[in-house]
XYZ file of C-alpha atoms in Angstrom:
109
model
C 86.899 93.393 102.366
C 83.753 95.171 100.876
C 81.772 94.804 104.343
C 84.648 96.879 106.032
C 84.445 99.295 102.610
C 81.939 101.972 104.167
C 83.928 102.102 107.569
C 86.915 103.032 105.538
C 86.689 107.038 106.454
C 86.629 106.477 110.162
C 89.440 103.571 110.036
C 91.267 105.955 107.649
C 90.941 109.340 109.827
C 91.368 107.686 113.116
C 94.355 106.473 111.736
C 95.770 109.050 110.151
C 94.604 111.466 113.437
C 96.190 108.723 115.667
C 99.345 108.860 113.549
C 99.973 111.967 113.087
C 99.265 113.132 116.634
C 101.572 109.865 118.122
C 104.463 110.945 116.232
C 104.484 114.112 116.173
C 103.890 114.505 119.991
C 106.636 111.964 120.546
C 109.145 113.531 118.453
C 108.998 116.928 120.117
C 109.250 115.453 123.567
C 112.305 112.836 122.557
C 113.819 115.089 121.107
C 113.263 118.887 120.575
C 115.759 119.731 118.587
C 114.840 116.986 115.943
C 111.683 118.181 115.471
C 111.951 120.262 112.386
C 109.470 122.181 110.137
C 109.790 120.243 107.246
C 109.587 116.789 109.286
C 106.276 118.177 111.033
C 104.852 118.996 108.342
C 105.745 115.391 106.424
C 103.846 113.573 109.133
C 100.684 116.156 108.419
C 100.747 115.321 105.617
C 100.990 111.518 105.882
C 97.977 111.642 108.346
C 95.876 114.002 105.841
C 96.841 111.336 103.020
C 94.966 108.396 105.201
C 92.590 110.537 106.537
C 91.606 111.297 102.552
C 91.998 108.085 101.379
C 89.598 106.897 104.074
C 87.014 109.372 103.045
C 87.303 108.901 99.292
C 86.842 105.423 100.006
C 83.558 106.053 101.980
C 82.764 108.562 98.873
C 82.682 105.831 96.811
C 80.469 103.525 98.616
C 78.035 106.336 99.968
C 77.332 107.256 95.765
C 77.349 103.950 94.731
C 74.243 103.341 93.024
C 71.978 100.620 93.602
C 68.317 99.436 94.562
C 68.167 99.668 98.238
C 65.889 96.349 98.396
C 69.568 94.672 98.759
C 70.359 93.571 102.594
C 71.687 96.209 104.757
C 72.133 98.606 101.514
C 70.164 101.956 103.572
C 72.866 100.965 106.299
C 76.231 100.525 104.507
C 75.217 104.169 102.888
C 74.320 105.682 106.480
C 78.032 103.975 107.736
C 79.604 105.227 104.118
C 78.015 108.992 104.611
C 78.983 109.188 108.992
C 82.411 107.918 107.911
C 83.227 110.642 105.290
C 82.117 113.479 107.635
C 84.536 111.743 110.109
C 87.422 111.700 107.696
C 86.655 115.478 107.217
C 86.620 116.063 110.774
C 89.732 114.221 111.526
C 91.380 115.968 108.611
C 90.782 119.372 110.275
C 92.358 118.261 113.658
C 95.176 117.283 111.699
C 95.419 120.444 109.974
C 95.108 122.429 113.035
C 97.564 120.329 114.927
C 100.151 120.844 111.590
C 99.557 124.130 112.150
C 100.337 124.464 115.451
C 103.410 122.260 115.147
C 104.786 125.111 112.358
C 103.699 128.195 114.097
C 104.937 127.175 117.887
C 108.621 126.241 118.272
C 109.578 122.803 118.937
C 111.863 123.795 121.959
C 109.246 126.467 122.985
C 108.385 124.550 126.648
């Protein structure tokens, strides 16, 4: 479980991105009408929750201190640092795509 600890903010914001952008896009095109604000903005925020706890995880790893002498240590940091810049980046596409979902109407098209 530790090896897969620095990949943690791209698992996490692919995830959450995937999620969010799945359901969201599916509920609007079942069913309009069901679409509301409030359940919009619930899956937003359910993305931006794994999205964050991907990158906090990544956080963690990328300050963890240690002599980089260990195997693979300059790597799991690189793979820890990429992978909270990810999470950030897939928790902006999520928070334009919330956006959009409250600002356009569900029924719009």
């Amino acid at each position: 479980m530790t090896r897969l600890l620095p990949w943690a903010g791209w698992m996490g914001g692919i995830a959450g991105w995937a999620i969010s952008d799945q359901l969201g896009s599916y509920l609007v095109q079942l069913d309009c009408t069901r679409a509301h604000i409030a359940m919009m903005l619930l899956i937003g925020v359910g993305g931006a929750a794994l999205a964050l706890i991907g990158g906090l995880a990544s956080l963690r790893v990328w300050r963890m201190p240690g002599p980089l002498d260990q195997p693979y240590a300059g790597a799991r940091r690189f793979i820890a640092g990429t992978g909270l810049l990810a999470a950030a980046i897939f928790l902006l596409a999520i928070l334009f795509q919330t956006i959009s979902s409250v600002i356009i109407p569900p029924c719009h098209a």
